[in-house]
Amino acid sequence: MKTPETVRWAGDAIDVLDQTLLPGEVTYKRCDTVELAIEAIYLLRVRGAPAIGVMAGYTLALAMRIAAPADRDMFFDVLESEKARIDAARPTAHNLRWALERCAAAAHHADARSVDALHAVLLEEAHAIAAEDRELCAAIGRSGASLVPEGGGILTHCNAGALATAGIGTALAPLYTAWDAGKRFQVFADETRPLWQGARLTAWELAQAGIPVKVLCDGAAASLLASGQVQLVIVGADRVAANGDVANKIGTYGVALAARAHDIPFYVAAPSTTFDLGTPTGAGIPIEQRNSDEIVEPMGSPMAPQGVEGWNPAFDITPHGLIAGFVTESGILRPPFVESIRTAFGRHGRGA
Amino acid sequence: MKTPETVRWAGDAIDVLDQTLLPGEVTYKRCDTVELAIEAIYLLRVRGAPAIGVMAGYTLALAMRIAAPADRDMFFDVLESEKARIDAARPTAHNLRWALERCAAAAHHADARSVDALHAVLLEEAHAIAAEDRELCAAIGRSGASLVPEGGGILTHCNAGALATAGIGTALAPLYTAWDAGKRFQVFADETRPLWQGARLTAWELAQAGIPVKVLCDGAAASLLASGQVQLVIVGADRVAANGDVANKIGTYGVALAARAHDIPFYVAAPSTTFDLGTPTGAGIPIEQRNSDEIVEPMGSPMAPQGVEGWNPAFDITPHGLIAGFVTESGILRPPFVESIRTAFGRHGRGA
């Protein structure tokens, strides 16, 4: 399965597939300053928890090259401040902080003495995160392919596909894997207001791959699930708490409630890197509040009357009780999640 | 409470407040042909079950004047074909057919012998429907005002306000009535994709009245209900079946499920004219499927990739079990609805 490349290191710059322009334009935006790289994260040119992790690693490597600290001590001082600045770009995705911490730790633990060598370590770690993410996606695809109903329908929300990762995606990975193995099915993509990632991104990458996809308004999901056309709901995650509560794109929780009402299994696909064992429950996950204009002025066209504000949380929390299982690189985790998650990722996993 | 006039008879034409242009422009569209009047219904220049009923009455009166049948027999022949043509404009709203049948029956039962007198009977009946709708709205306001939580929050979906009726609305009528009586509260309006009636219409008319309103994406409703900011959900209806199942704007069902999950009462406000006692359950209500472009090309901007279709039912069915009560001109109907609806409207009600 050939899927698009979201982020690539371009030698002292990062090229980012600008997802705000999809599906109309396939353009890579060159980020050759830290400001441009952080903006790319904040404006969702690059988005999806795993891809944000990959971007974070490269952004840290880029930031350190631009800062050009004179010696080893200064290197580690600057590293802390650059980490904090990048970490502030978006608060909810666990992979952002996870990748920054991992790269910083690699520098701290490296034998490298020279600043040049430390730069090399950071970049190598960023490359490693990207390469491993590709592997994680492939493994998630293998873990979840058997869930895909032959001849059936699958509903997904937002985009947890190739465009959200360095590989074939998380929620869409089992679909790609099953399709490659010859299964045939129909995907339904919630359009995912306010930023239309379902219509713009999920529909685009599935259509590119030749997989049938229809788009629906988010409010139509409950009706679709009632209609009998869907046998599986699968979404990604921005962060999973230790008890299995999931932060994902706003609208996910309502889909999970509707899936439960119709006894349709609701799965969350995520690599170990998205599990945050340091956060006991969903109540501890910070939820990014975004600009009201994304709602009241979609695509820059005023939709609500002037002076009326939008309520615009970017994510919601789906309680673990609504989740049938987590599709991970270590197989499918089943309830009780507090145990299955700890067993899978608690000590050895990179999410710890 | 001063609210906008949606439909008015202009003497051989109907002036319709063009709701497709709100909130940017407040313009009345003159419909001086049957085609323009039907188009106004289909394109949702006029929408909302009660307002569609009012429009249907005037459209039938207009159609008969334009057709200008030569004698009484021809009058009733033409009446049948014009009724059928108007009835086909939108299949779900009960008030459309109800108003056409009522006007036709008035002509049949009138003492009028001349064609001119029959024209007068039709127009008088259309005026009566409009005047009665204003009364129904006011009565619904009185029935439901006590449900409005002082200092609390109310969620509504789509627009079941003044713009959906000839009066102060159905779902919004209790809010207007409570506000006039001095209660203060915060309204949350689902934006209501694909046509943004919540953002464009509900937010507009509430803001005009000085009532605080925030707009949210439809997918955010479950998260809002989880947040504790809302104590009442109230929506309108396009048709209510004899058992209390409700057809209303797509997205209503998901809101009802989320309200149930958080023990927040979910009410449906509708006049007797929206109750269809001839349809036993929601399964018998025809659901209008609208053009895919409303989803994949919102406001004419391609959002999904070319060739990808939208799944676009205009309405969904909320099962009666999720409904706390119906706010009607005859008070609040409580479960079991099959009995309370029959008692209220079964023999004497105009919905029979």
XYZ file of C-alpha atoms in Angstrom:
704
model
C 0.000 0.000 0.000
C 1.554 3.300 -1.124
C 0.569 6.106 1.235
C 1.687 9.754 1.343
C 4.728 10.944 3.304
C 3.685 13.480 5.953
C 7.009 14.808 7.291
C 10.551 14.621 5.929
C 13.886 15.953 6.988
C 15.344 18.133 4.242
C 18.761 18.937 5.721
C 18.454 21.968 8.053
C 14.739 22.212 7.262
C 11.602 20.083 7.591
C 9.254 19.563 4.667
C 5.678 19.064 5.769
C 2.830 17.883 3.545
C 0.487 20.846 4.106
C -2.710 19.097 5.161
C -4.623 22.369 5.403
C -4.541 22.476 1.582
C -5.747 18.905 1.005
C -7.511 17.572 -0.948
C -7.238 20.452 -3.416
C -3.450 20.788 -3.407
C -0.659 18.358 -2.593
C 2.084 20.753 -1.483
C 5.026 20.415 0.879
C 5.626 23.427 3.098
C 9.274 24.047 3.938
C 9.814 24.824 7.612
C 13.317 26.252 7.966
C 12.706 28.118 11.224
C 11.438 26.846 14.555
C 8.572 29.309 14.304
C 7.444 27.818 11.000
C 7.749 24.309 12.396
C 5.686 25.161 15.497
C 3.161 26.979 13.321
C 2.876 23.872 11.156
C 1.881 21.920 14.277
C -0.489 24.577 15.625
C -2.187 25.202 12.281
C -2.505 21.455 11.668
C -0.409 21.389 8.507
C 0.915 18.288 10.250
C -1.491 16.609 12.679
C -2.334 13.262 14.190
C -0.626 12.202 17.401
C 2.063 9.938 15.844
C 2.946 12.416 13.073
C 3.142 15.191 15.659
C 5.635 13.010 17.546
C 7.749 12.610 14.414
C 7.511 16.330 13.712
C 8.491 17.132 17.313
C 11.713 15.130 17.013
C 12.716 16.874 13.818
C 11.681 20.271 15.184
C 13.922 19.805 18.214
C 16.839 18.801 15.976
C 16.201 21.831 13.769
C 15.844 24.189 16.736
C 19.193 23.114 18.174
C 20.974 23.565 14.860
C 19.565 27.058 14.503
C 20.348 27.981 18.138
C 23.921 26.666 17.563
C 25.035 26.506 21.216
C 28.778 27.036 21.612
C 29.512 24.165 23.993
C 28.073 21.071 25.625
C 26.705 22.867 28.730
C 24.983 25.505 26.667
C 23.607 22.742 24.458
C 21.669 21.227 27.343
C 20.478 24.611 28.626
C 19.114 25.523 25.211
C 17.664 22.021 24.799
C 15.395 22.556 27.812
C 14.054 25.894 26.587
C 13.502 24.679 23.023
C 11.708 21.566 24.326
C 9.346 23.748 26.364
C 8.610 26.009 23.420
C 7.799 23.123 21.080
C 5.805 21.273 23.739
C 3.465 24.272 24.048
C 2.336 24.024 20.418
C -0.525 21.637 21.251
C -1.390 20.343 24.709
C -3.407 17.177 24.131
C -1.368 14.796 21.938
C 0.805 12.627 24.152
C 3.303 11.899 21.384
C 4.493 15.502 21.266
C 5.964 15.493 24.756
C 6.934 11.849 24.503
C 9.082 12.460 21.415
C 10.716 15.552 22.912
C 11.600 13.673 26.086
C 12.915 10.729 24.125
C 15.190 12.870 21.954
C 16.461 14.846 24.935
C 17.167 11.643 26.824
C 19.079 10.281 23.847
C 21.302 13.360 23.879
C 21.820 13.119 27.637
C 22.754 9.462 27.495
C 24.926 9.643 24.387
C 28.683 9.310 24.571
C 28.892 12.301 22.252
C 31.072 15.052 23.665
C 31.073 17.616 20.860
C 28.123 19.800 19.986
C 28.244 18.466 16.428
C 27.998 14.941 17.733
C 25.033 15.933 19.919
C 23.297 17.412 16.890
C 23.843 14.123 15.116
C 22.373 12.161 18.035
C 19.212 14.293 18.052
C 18.674 13.902 14.333
C 19.332 10.178 14.483
C 16.745 9.839 17.252
C 14.198 11.788 15.206
C 14.850 9.514 12.232
C 14.474 6.517 14.549
C 11.095 7.772 15.797
C 9.894 8.116 12.206
C 11.179 4.679 11.221
C 9.690 3.054 14.301
C 6.375 4.783 13.707
C 6.221 3.167 10.273
C 6.769 -0.196 11.962
C 4.180 0.535 14.656
C 1.590 1.353 11.997
C 2.326 -1.836 10.099
C 2.037 -3.853 13.301
C -1.278 -2.156 14.211
C -2.494 -3.079 10.732
C -1.663 -6.727 11.359
C -3.208 -6.646 14.851
C -6.520 -5.238 13.625
C -7.042 -6.647 10.136
C -9.177 -9.527 11.390
C -11.684 -7.052 12.890
C -12.550 -5.702 9.433
C -15.922 -7.106 8.314
C -15.690 -8.704 4.851
C -18.360 -7.093 2.691
C -19.365 -4.845 5.575
C -19.139 -1.222 6.610
C -16.700 0.618 8.843
C -17.201 4.052 10.388
C -14.279 6.255 11.366
C -14.015 9.786 12.741
C -11.426 12.435 11.922
C -8.233 11.132 10.300
C -6.138 8.474 11.942
C -4.673 7.320 8.669
C -1.368 7.570 6.873
C -1.701 11.344 7.060
C -1.649 11.166 10.869
C 1.542 9.091 11.045
C 4.802 8.322 9.319
C 3.340 5.027 8.073
C -0.033 3.583 7.048
C -1.898 5.118 9.973
C -3.457 3.801 13.145
C -7.243 3.440 12.747
C -6.889 3.040 8.984
C -3.936 0.630 9.178
C -6.148 -2.447 9.699
C -8.254 -1.322 6.727
C -5.231 -0.970 4.438
C -3.882 -4.310 5.621
C -7.202 -6.083 5.164
C -7.694 -4.506 1.727
C -4.226 -5.646 0.638
C -5.144 -9.129 1.790
C -8.200 -9.075 -0.494
C -11.042 -8.096 1.847
C -13.601 -5.728 0.365
C -15.706 -3.266 2.362
C -17.216 0.231 2.493
C -15.767 2.953 4.694
C -17.849 5.833 6.082
C -15.928 8.916 7.168
C -17.453 11.502 9.520
C -16.586 14.845 7.958
C -15.276 15.989 11.369
C -16.086 19.597 11.940
C -14.661 22.119 12.527
C -11.663 21.290 10.315
C -13.117 18.562 8.058
C -10.269 16.082 8.513
C -12.647 13.244 7.648
C -13.840 14.794 4.379
C -10.506 16.325 3.396
C -7.990 13.767 4.617
C -9.545 10.375 5.341
C -11.663 10.443 2.180
C -8.631 11.595 0.180
C -6.189 8.957 1.324
C -8.726 6.130 1.066
C -9.801 7.274 -2.397
C -6.123 7.423 -3.423
C -5.810 3.811 -2.294
C -8.943 2.777 -4.188
C -10.947 1.947 -1.058
C -14.652 2.943 -1.290
C -15.485 5.783 1.065
C -18.526 7.965 1.702
C -18.561 11.121 3.783
C -21.289 12.039 6.264
C -21.989 14.923 8.597
C -20.939 14.221 12.167
C -24.544 14.472 13.289
C -25.526 11.671 10.909
C -23.283 9.069 12.569
C -25.931 7.872 15.035
C -28.422 7.455 12.222
C -25.875 5.569 10.108
C -25.147 3.195 12.997
C -28.889 2.660 13.432
C -29.226 1.821 9.749
C -27.354 -1.491 9.906
C -24.734 -0.498 7.337
C -21.824 -0.530 9.809
C -20.335 -3.432 11.769
C -17.151 -1.803 13.088
C -16.244 1.645 14.395
C -12.533 2.385 14.631
C -10.828 5.645 15.532
C -7.396 6.842 16.591
C -6.364 8.592 19.804
C -4.425 11.652 20.815
C -3.794 10.317 24.276
C -4.858 7.227 26.204
C -4.917 7.414 30.011
C -3.785 4.502 32.189
C -7.379 3.333 32.691
C -8.194 3.365 28.971
C -10.049 6.685 28.801
C -9.305 8.195 25.394
C -8.778 11.766 24.253
C -9.532 11.988 20.552
C -10.948 14.503 18.088
C -14.115 16.253 19.228
C -17.094 14.144 18.200
C -15.542 10.797 19.060
C -17.460 10.451 22.328
C -20.838 10.860 20.648
C -19.934 8.216 18.079
C -18.925 5.852 20.881
C -22.273 6.390 22.630
C -24.166 5.673 19.417
C -22.076 2.564 18.746
C -22.928 1.285 22.222
C -26.646 1.972 21.661
C -26.526 -0.293 18.600
C -24.111 -2.927 19.954
C -21.511 -2.124 17.313
C -17.948 -2.651 18.559
C -15.980 0.568 19.030
C -12.201 0.152 18.772
C -9.371 2.619 19.312
C -6.164 2.062 17.339
C -3.010 3.566 18.819
C 0.662 2.731 19.234
C 2.280 2.428 22.661
C 3.615 5.955 22.156
C 0.109 7.385 22.587
C -0.488 5.682 25.951
C 0.229 7.957 28.896
C 0.569 5.788 31.962
C 1.367 8.837 34.036
C -2.201 10.091 33.647
C -4.577 7.850 35.615
C -7.887 8.823 33.915
C -9.297 10.999 31.173
C -10.068 13.716 33.713
C -6.331 14.438 33.852
C -5.890 14.999 30.113
C -5.683 18.693 29.155
C -8.140 19.561 26.383
C -7.051 22.147 23.850
C -9.605 24.925 23.315
C -9.266 26.336 19.817
C -10.294 29.573 18.196
C -14.024 30.303 17.981
C -13.575 31.367 14.353
C -13.069 27.746 13.267
C -16.779 27.327 14.062
C -18.408 30.672 13.357
C -16.364 31.456 10.237
C -15.714 28.127 8.494
C -13.292 28.677 5.608
C -13.351 32.384 6.413
C -17.078 32.762 5.604
C -19.116 34.201 8.473
C -21.760 31.606 9.297
C -23.057 32.742 12.671
C -24.123 36.347 13.242
C -21.439 38.792 14.315
C -20.716 38.769 18.024
C -21.843 35.169 18.558
C -19.045 32.948 19.834
C -18.263 29.327 19.205
C -17.539 26.725 21.886
C -14.588 24.890 20.392
C -12.819 22.161 22.339
C -10.537 20.267 19.933
C -10.921 16.928 21.707
C -13.290 15.008 23.887
C -12.897 12.148 26.333
C -14.398 8.756 25.574
C -14.716 6.760 28.797
C -13.042 3.354 28.684
C -16.334 1.571 29.328
C -17.466 2.315 25.764
C -14.342 0.799 24.171
C -14.273 -2.805 22.975
C -10.498 -2.884 22.649
C -7.284 -1.081 21.759
C -5.589 -2.116 18.546
C -1.848 -1.734 19.213
C 1.453 -3.021 17.916
C 1.269 -5.574 20.738
C -2.082 -6.952 19.616
C -5.562 -6.088 20.793
C -5.852 -5.016 24.420
C -9.108 -6.016 26.100
C -10.853 -4.854 29.291
C -10.083 -4.464 32.111
C -7.797 -1.931 30.464
C -6.048 -0.749 33.581
C -4.475 -4.215 33.639
C -4.071 -4.943 29.929
C -2.482 -1.545 29.276
C -0.086 -1.877 32.205
C 0.861 -5.371 31.132
C 1.520 -4.307 27.542
C 3.261 -0.992 28.082
C 3.755 -0.430 31.805
C 7.372 -1.414 32.229
C 8.908 -2.121 28.857
C 6.672 -0.040 26.631
C 7.835 3.328 25.394
C 4.686 4.902 26.709
C 5.808 4.430 30.303
C -40.967 39.326 22.095
C -40.585 40.653 18.531
C -39.586 37.894 16.156
C -39.165 37.892 12.370
C -42.013 37.140 9.944
C -41.182 34.099 7.824
C -43.979 34.007 5.215
C -46.512 36.616 4.129
C -49.211 36.798 1.533
C -48.538 39.691 -0.846
C -51.677 39.546 -2.999
C -51.142 37.044 -5.837
C -47.628 36.336 -4.587
C -45.928 35.030 -1.429
C -43.043 36.882 0.165
C -40.655 34.531 1.932
C -37.860 35.603 4.271
C -34.979 33.952 2.407
C -33.369 31.916 5.189
C -30.599 30.674 2.901
C -29.155 34.209 3.037
C -29.295 34.601 6.830
C -27.575 35.843 8.882
C -25.751 37.966 6.308
C -28.818 39.360 4.546
C -32.411 39.877 5.637
C -34.219 39.697 2.298
C -37.712 38.671 1.301
C -37.910 36.590 -1.860
C -41.056 37.165 -3.902
C -42.619 33.916 -5.107
C -45.149 34.799 -7.802
C -45.174 31.412 -9.523
C -45.874 27.965 -8.105
C -42.422 26.901 -9.240
C -40.782 29.652 -7.188
C -42.922 28.773 -4.184
C -42.042 25.071 -4.408
C -38.397 25.954 -4.943
C -38.525 28.098 -1.816
C -39.640 25.026 0.130
C -37.140 22.647 -1.488
C -34.184 25.032 -1.167
C -35.132 25.786 2.446
C -35.706 29.487 1.927
C -38.666 28.668 4.146
C -38.215 25.671 6.448
C -39.382 24.248 9.742
C -42.458 22.034 9.830
C -44.976 24.681 10.989
C -43.710 27.350 8.567
C -43.793 24.791 5.746
C -47.440 24.200 6.661
C -48.190 27.911 6.427
C -46.296 28.155 3.156
C -48.175 25.146 1.782
C -51.531 26.804 2.391
C -50.489 29.985 0.621
C -48.834 28.049 -2.187
C -52.056 26.144 -2.855
C -54.026 29.408 -2.902
C -51.484 30.933 -5.285
C -51.425 27.861 -7.518
C -55.196 27.894 -7.936
C -55.263 31.587 -8.801
C -52.584 31.073 -11.426
C -54.280 27.966 -12.834
C -57.551 29.937 -12.963
C -59.959 27.020 -13.515
C -63.047 28.035 -15.492
C -65.677 26.379 -13.295
C -66.285 24.583 -10.036
C -65.640 21.063 -11.390
C -62.399 22.078 -13.004
C -61.449 23.801 -9.752
C -61.520 20.541 -7.840
C -59.693 18.637 -10.575
C -56.891 21.184 -10.633
C -56.864 21.323 -6.834
C -55.909 17.634 -6.684
C -53.029 17.959 -9.136
C -51.672 21.142 -7.540
C -51.876 19.531 -4.088
C -49.832 16.577 -5.330
C -47.228 18.815 -6.901
C -46.759 20.905 -3.767
C -46.808 17.854 -1.497
C -43.802 16.418 -3.363
C -41.547 19.349 -2.418
C -40.385 17.709 0.833
C -41.504 14.308 2.102
C -40.787 14.351 5.841
C -42.578 17.338 7.397
C -46.084 16.318 8.403
C -47.397 19.883 8.291
C -46.959 20.118 4.524
C -49.530 17.463 3.710
C -51.658 18.384 6.707
C -52.037 21.999 5.530
C -52.794 20.962 1.945
C -55.469 18.534 3.115
C -56.961 21.109 5.437
C -57.208 23.779 2.749
C -58.644 21.341 0.223
C -61.199 20.143 2.760
C -62.197 23.735 3.483
C -62.874 24.282 -0.220
C -64.835 21.027 -0.473
C -66.981 21.825 2.531
C -67.554 25.490 1.762
C -70.891 26.769 0.601
C -69.051 28.716 -2.068
C -70.374 27.997 -5.548
C -68.315 30.353 -7.695
C -64.652 29.899 -8.489
C -63.916 33.328 -7.030
C -65.560 32.338 -3.789
C -63.519 29.126 -3.718
C -60.325 31.124 -4.188
C -61.379 33.244 -1.227
C -62.025 30.154 0.916
C -58.551 28.778 0.174
C -56.819 32.026 1.021
C -58.862 32.451 4.166
C -57.890 28.968 5.286
C -54.206 29.708 4.637
C -54.486 32.890 6.688
C -56.214 30.875 9.417
C -53.373 28.336 9.485
C -50.858 31.163 9.906
C -52.867 32.853 12.645
C -53.429 29.575 14.468
C -49.741 28.723 14.212
C -48.924 31.956 16.012
C -51.328 30.900 18.775
C -49.897 27.381 18.903
C -46.395 28.783 19.349
C -47.491 31.084 22.144
C -49.259 28.186 23.871
C -46.169 25.959 23.525
C -44.166 28.772 25.107
C -46.509 28.824 28.084
C -46.506 25.009 28.344
C -42.707 24.760 28.437
C -41.474 27.900 30.184
C -41.261 26.180 33.569
C -38.786 23.628 32.147
C -36.206 26.357 31.479
C -33.481 26.231 34.161
C -32.963 29.639 35.810
C -29.261 30.478 35.504
C -28.660 27.243 33.606
C -27.862 26.071 30.114
C -30.077 24.781 27.314
C -28.934 22.868 24.230
C -30.927 22.898 21.013
C -30.329 21.430 17.572
C -31.197 22.947 14.181
C -33.736 25.772 14.276
C -37.149 25.289 15.785
C -37.563 28.953 16.520
C -39.556 31.843 15.148
C -37.916 31.207 11.789
C -39.480 27.737 11.662
C -43.017 28.960 12.314
C -45.380 31.865 11.895
C -44.944 32.735 15.581
C -42.272 32.522 18.284
C -41.234 28.996 17.397
C -41.645 25.585 18.969
C -38.444 24.546 20.785
C -37.460 28.181 21.293
C -40.941 29.331 22.357
C -40.455 28.282 26.014
C -37.120 30.113 26.003
C -38.651 33.334 24.683
C -41.512 33.043 27.149
C -39.214 32.354 30.102
C -36.889 35.201 29.082
C -39.814 37.610 28.882
C -40.817 36.504 32.370
C -37.356 37.449 33.645
C -35.487 34.126 33.667
C -31.857 34.321 32.571
C -29.913 31.448 30.972
C -27.353 30.468 28.337
C -28.378 28.747 25.113
C -26.065 26.436 23.171
C -26.917 25.893 19.505
C -25.559 22.940 17.540
C -24.393 24.430 14.243
C -26.378 21.694 12.424
C -24.542 20.527 9.369
C -25.001 20.340 6.476
C -26.984 23.580 6.254
C -25.931 25.335 9.473
C -29.456 26.209 10.616
C -28.198 26.342 14.214
C -25.368 28.765 13.497
C -27.200 30.793 10.876
C -30.761 30.865 12.170
C -31.018 29.899 15.837
C -28.004 31.997 16.826
C -29.338 34.873 14.747
C -32.845 34.995 16.136
C -31.700 34.510 19.747
C -29.034 37.199 19.364
C -31.668 39.516 17.887
C -33.745 38.914 21.009
C -30.769 39.553 23.292
C -30.610 35.974 24.600
C -27.021 34.695 25.136
C -26.144 31.956 22.659
C -22.995 30.031 21.784
C -22.566 27.829 18.738
C -20.877 24.429 18.765
C -20.070 21.785 16.199
C -22.586 18.946 16.183
C -19.888 16.513 17.254
C -19.226 18.575 20.384
C -22.729 18.131 21.795
C -21.914 14.945 23.736
C -18.887 16.618 25.283
C -20.953 19.700 26.204
C -23.572 17.524 27.891
C -20.794 15.742 29.782
C -19.428 19.086 30.969
C -22.318 19.933 33.291
C -23.174 23.209 31.545
C -26.573 22.043 30.278
C -29.693 21.040 32.237
C -32.238 20.911 29.408
C -32.203 19.754 25.792
C -35.119 20.893 23.669
C -35.664 20.430 19.940
C -38.494 20.652 17.430
C -39.931 17.947 15.203
C -40.785 17.490 11.555
C -43.149 14.648 12.302
C -44.170 12.743 15.403
C -45.508 9.208 14.989
C -48.401 7.877 17.053
C -46.016 6.154 19.487
C -43.896 9.270 20.047
C -41.006 8.425 17.714
C -39.755 11.709 16.279
C -38.380 12.649 12.883
C -36.261 15.753 13.235
C -33.160 17.275 11.638
C -30.264 14.871 11.166
C -28.171 14.855 14.323
C -31.087 14.955 16.754
C -30.860 11.246 17.571
C -27.201 11.461 18.607
C -27.992 14.396 20.886
C -30.820 12.406 22.474
C -28.473 9.470 23.137
C -25.912 11.767 24.752
C -28.598 13.457 26.863
C -29.700 10.032 28.117
C -26.112 9.090 28.946
C -25.899 12.138 31.216
C -29.452 12.040 32.610
C -30.322 15.396 31.076
C -34.002 15.642 30.089
C -34.604 15.688 26.344
C -37.840 17.405 25.279
C -39.492 17.759 21.889
C -41.645 20.844 21.296
C -44.289 20.553 18.590
C -47.847 21.647 17.916
C -50.638 19.126 17.323
C -50.225 19.798 13.586
C -46.900 17.942 13.608
C -48.347 14.772 15.154
C -49.198 12.131 12.575
C -51.498 9.633 14.228
C -51.785 7.749 10.953
C -48.158 6.651 11.204
C -47.783 4.137 14.042
C -43.981 4.357 14.546
C -40.901 6.168 13.291
C -40.186 3.306 10.904
C -43.107 4.527 8.791
C -41.839 8.090 8.362
C -40.239 8.731 4.960
C -36.767 10.268 5.314
C -35.735 12.790 2.687
C -32.325 12.078 1.159
C -30.732 15.291 -0.033
C -28.003 16.137 -2.494
C -24.516 14.854 -1.714
C -23.089 18.273 -2.590
C -24.469 19.770 0.613
C -21.831 17.670 2.379
C -18.905 17.411 -0.013
C -19.139 21.000 -1.287
C -20.290 23.129 1.651
C -21.009 26.671 0.434
C -19.855 25.588 -3.012
C -16.273 24.888 -1.883
C -15.108 21.344 -2.640
C -14.180 19.805 0.699
C -13.952 16.094 -0.084
C -11.902 14.845 -3.034
C -13.623 14.692 -6.394
C -15.673 11.551 -6.930
C -16.303 10.941 -3.224
C -19.992 11.008 -2.347
C -21.796 12.198 0.732
C -24.411 10.229 2.658
C -27.032 12.887 3.305
C -30.304 11.998 5.009
C -32.019 15.235 6.052
C -33.646 13.741 9.144
C -33.206 10.995 11.666
C -35.577 9.152 13.970
C -35.316 9.566 17.713
C -37.057 6.641 19.434
C -39.712 7.676 21.930
C -37.871 5.988 24.792
C -35.282 8.772 24.803
C -37.867 11.540 25.119
C -38.847 12.993 28.501
C -41.916 14.726 27.124
C -43.607 16.630 24.307
C -44.190 20.324 24.846
C -47.440 21.084 23.000
C -50.229 23.652 22.993
C -52.110 21.185 25.196
C -49.408 21.077 27.859
C -46.578 18.598 28.316
C -47.320 15.053 27.176
C -45.614 12.357 29.236
C -44.932 8.660 28.604
C -46.486 6.322 27.741
C -46.818 8.479 24.652
C -49.026 6.178 22.669
C -51.705 7.030 25.234
C -50.901 10.655 26.030
C -50.691 11.560 22.326
C -53.953 9.787 21.504
C -55.687 11.438 24.429
C -54.443 14.912 23.454
C -54.853 14.778 19.698
C -56.478 11.513 18.721
C -60.072 12.550 18.228
C -60.309 16.310 18.448
C -56.767 17.311 17.539
C -56.006 18.588 14.093
C -53.195 16.067 13.780
C -55.672 13.214 13.502
